Backbone as JSON, one array per atom type, in Angstrom:
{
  "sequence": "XXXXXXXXXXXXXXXXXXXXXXXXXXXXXXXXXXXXXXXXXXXXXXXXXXXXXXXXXXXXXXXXXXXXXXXXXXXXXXXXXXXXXXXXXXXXXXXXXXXXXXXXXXX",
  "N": [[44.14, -74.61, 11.83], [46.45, -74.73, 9.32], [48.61, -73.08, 7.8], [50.75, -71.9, 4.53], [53.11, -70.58, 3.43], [54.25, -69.97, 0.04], [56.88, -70.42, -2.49], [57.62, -70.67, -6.05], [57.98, -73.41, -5.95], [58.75, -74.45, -3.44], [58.44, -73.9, 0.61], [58.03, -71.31, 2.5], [57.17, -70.79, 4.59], [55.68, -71.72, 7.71], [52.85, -72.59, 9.37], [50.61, -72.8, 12.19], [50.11, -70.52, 13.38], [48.9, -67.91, 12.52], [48.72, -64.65, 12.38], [45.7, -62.15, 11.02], [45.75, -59.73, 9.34], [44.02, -56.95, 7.34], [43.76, -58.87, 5.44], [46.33, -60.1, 5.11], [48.27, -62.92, 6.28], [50.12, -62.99, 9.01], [53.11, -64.32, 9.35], [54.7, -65.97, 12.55], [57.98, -65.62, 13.78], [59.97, -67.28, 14.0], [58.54, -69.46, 11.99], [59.75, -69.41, 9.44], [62.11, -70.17, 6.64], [64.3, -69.61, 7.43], [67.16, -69.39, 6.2], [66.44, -68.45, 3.72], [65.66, -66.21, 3.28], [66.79, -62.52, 2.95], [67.56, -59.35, 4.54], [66.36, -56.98, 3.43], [66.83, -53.07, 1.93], [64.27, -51.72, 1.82], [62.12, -49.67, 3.43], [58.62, -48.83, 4.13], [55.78, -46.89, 5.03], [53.17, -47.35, 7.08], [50.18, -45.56, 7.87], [48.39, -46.44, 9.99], [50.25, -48.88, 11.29], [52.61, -48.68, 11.51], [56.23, -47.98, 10.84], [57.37, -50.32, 8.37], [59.58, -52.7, 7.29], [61.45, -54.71, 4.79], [62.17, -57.86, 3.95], [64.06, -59.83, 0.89], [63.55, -62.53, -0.76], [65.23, -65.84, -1.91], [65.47, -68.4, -3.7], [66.34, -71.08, -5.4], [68.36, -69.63, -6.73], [67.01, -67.7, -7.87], [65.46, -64.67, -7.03], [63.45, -62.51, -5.27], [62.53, -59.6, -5.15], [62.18, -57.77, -1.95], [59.67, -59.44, -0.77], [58.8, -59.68, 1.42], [57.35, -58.66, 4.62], [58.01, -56.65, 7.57], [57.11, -55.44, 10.97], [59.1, -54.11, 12.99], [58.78, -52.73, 15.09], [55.89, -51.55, 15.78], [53.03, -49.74, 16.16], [51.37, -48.9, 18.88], [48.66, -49.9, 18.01], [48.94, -51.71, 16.07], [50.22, -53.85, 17.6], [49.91, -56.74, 17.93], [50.74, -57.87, 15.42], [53.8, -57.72, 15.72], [56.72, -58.71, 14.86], [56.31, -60.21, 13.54], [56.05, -62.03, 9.98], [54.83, -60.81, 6.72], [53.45, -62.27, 3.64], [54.01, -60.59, 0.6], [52.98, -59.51, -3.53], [53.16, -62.22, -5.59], [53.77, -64.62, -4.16], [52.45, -67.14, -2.79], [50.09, -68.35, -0.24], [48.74, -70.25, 1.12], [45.72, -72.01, 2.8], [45.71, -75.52, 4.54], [44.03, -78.08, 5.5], [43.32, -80.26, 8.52], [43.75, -82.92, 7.43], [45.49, -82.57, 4.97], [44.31, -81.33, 3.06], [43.42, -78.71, 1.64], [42.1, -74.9, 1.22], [43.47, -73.08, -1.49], [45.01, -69.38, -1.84], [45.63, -67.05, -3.84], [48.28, -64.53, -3.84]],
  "CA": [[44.43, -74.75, 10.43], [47.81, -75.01, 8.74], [48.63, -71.75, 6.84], [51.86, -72.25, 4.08], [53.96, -69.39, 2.58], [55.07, -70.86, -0.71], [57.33, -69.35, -4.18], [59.02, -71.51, -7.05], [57.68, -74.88, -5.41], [59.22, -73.96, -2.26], [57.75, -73.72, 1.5], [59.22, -70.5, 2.64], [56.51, -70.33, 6.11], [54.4, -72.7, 7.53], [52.3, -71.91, 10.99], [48.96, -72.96, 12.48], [49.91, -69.26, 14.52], [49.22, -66.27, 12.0], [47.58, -63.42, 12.58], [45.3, -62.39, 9.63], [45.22, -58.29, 8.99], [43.88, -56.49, 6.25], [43.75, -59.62, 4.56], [47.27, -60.94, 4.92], [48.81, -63.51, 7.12], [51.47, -62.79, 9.71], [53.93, -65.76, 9.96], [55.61, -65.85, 13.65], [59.17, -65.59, 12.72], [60.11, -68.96, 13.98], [57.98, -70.24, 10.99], [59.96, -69.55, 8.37], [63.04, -70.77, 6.5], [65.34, -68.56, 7.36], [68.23, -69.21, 5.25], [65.94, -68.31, 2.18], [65.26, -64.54, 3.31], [67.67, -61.7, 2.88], [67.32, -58.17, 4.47], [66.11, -55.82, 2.07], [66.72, -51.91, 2.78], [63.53, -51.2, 1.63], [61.39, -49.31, 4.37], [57.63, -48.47, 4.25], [55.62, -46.25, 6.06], [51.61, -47.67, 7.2], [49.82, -44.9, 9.16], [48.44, -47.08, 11.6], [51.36, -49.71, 12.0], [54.6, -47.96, 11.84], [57.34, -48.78, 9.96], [57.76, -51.77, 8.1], [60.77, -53.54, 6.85], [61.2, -55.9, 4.1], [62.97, -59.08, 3.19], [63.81, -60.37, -0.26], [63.59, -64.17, -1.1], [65.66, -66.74, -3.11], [65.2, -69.79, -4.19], [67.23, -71.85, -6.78], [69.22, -68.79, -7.64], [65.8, -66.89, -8.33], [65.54, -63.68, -6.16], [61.76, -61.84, -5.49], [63.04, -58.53, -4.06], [61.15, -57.12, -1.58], [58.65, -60.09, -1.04], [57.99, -60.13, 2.93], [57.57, -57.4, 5.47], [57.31, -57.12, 8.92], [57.0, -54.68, 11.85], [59.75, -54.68, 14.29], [58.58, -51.8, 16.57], [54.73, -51.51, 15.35], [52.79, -49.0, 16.73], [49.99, -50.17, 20.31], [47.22, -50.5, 17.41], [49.37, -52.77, 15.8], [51.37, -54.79, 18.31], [49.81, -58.11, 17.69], [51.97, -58.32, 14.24], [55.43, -57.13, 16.09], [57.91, -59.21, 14.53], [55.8, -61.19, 12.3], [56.2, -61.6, 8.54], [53.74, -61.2, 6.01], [54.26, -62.06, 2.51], [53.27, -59.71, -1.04], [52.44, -60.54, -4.65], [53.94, -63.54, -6.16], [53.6, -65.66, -2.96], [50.92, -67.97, -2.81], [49.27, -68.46, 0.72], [47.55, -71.5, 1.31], [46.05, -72.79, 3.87], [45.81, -76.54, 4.4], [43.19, -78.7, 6.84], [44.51, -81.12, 9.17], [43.95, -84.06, 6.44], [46.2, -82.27, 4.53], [43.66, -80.53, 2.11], [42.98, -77.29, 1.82], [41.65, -74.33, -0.17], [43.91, -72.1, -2.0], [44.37, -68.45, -2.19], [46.91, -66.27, -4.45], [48.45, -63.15, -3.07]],
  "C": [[45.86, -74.29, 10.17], [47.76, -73.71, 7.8], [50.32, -71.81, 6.04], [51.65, -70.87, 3.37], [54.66, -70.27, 1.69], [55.69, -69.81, -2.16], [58.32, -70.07, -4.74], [58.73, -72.72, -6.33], [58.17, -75.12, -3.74], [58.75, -73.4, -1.08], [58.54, -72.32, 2.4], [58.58, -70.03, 4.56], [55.59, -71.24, 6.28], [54.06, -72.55, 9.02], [50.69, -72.09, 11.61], [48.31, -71.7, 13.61], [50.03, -68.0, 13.8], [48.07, -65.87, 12.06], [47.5, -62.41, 11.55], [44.84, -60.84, 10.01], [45.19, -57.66, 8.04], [43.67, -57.48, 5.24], [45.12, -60.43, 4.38], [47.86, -61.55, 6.55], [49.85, -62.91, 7.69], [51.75, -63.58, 9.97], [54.96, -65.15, 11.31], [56.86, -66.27, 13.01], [59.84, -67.23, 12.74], [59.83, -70.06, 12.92], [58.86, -70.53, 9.45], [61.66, -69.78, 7.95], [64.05, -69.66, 6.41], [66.61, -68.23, 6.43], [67.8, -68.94, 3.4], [65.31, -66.58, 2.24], [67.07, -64.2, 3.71], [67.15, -60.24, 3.7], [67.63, -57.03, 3.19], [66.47, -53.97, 2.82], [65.89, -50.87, 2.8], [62.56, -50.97, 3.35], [60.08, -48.89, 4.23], [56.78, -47.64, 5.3], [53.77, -47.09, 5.85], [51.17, -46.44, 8.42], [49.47, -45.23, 10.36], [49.47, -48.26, 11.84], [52.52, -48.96, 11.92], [55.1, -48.41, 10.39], [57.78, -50.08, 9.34], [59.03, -51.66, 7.21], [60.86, -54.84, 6.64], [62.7, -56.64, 4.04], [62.96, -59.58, 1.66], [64.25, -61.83, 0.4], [64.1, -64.89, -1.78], [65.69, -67.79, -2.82], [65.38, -70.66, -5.29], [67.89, -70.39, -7.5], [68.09, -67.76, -8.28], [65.77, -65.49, -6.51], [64.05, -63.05, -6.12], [62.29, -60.87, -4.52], [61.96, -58.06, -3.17], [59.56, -57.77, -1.12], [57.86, -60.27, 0.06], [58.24, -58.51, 3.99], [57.34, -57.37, 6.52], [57.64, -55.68, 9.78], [57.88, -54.7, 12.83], [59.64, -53.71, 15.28], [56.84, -50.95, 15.8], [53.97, -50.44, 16.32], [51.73, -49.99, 17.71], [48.87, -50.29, 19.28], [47.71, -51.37, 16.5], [50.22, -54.13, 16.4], [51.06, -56.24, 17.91], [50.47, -58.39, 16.41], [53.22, -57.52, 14.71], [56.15, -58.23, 15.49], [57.42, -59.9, 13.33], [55.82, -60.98, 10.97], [55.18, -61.99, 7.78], [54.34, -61.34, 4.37], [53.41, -60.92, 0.93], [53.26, -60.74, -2.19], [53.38, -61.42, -4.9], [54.13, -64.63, -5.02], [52.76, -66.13, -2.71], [51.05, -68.46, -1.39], [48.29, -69.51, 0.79], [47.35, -72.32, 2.5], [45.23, -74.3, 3.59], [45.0, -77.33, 5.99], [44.14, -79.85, 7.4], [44.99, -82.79, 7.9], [44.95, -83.76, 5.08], [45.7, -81.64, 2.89], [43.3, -79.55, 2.35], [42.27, -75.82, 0.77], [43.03, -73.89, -0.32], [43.78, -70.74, -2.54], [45.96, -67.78, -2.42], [47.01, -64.8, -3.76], [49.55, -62.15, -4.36]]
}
């Protein structure tokens, strides 16, 4: 199944390879449009993954600070999301069957 990162009409991740923790997708980084993320210098702490570090997003001159986050040195009970980005609120998550229907689910 087809899994899309979308914000402002805009496909910002798309991946039939994320890995689904806590409830949110991890897009492999490859997936996503790179020239539409910024490094953010926001840092987070998760007790069991480590350190995360976010990206903001723009799109038509619209900015969502702070909208994706990812792990780049995750702790061994998190390694399977090492690099991968997940996205927060205002990013709609949908995934899509091969016929090109799918459900929808808001994040």
């Amino acid at each position: 199944m087809l899994v899309r990162a979308n914000w402002n009409g805009t496909v910002l991740a798309e991946s039939a390879d994320t890995v689904v923790v806590e409830g949110n997708h991890y897009f492999p980084p490859d997936s996503l449009q790179t020239g539409l993320f910024s490094r953010s210098r926001t840092k987070t702490l998760c007790p069991w993954k480590g350190i995360a570090s976010y990206y903001s997003v723009t799109v038509d001159d619209q900015t969502l600070p702070d909208a994706a986050w990812y792990y780049p040195h995750p702790t061994p009970l998190a390694r399977r999301v090492k690099g991968r980005v997940a996205f927060g609120p205002g990013i709609q998550i949908e995934s899509v069957e091969a016929a090109g229907r799918g459900g929808r689910e808001q994040r």
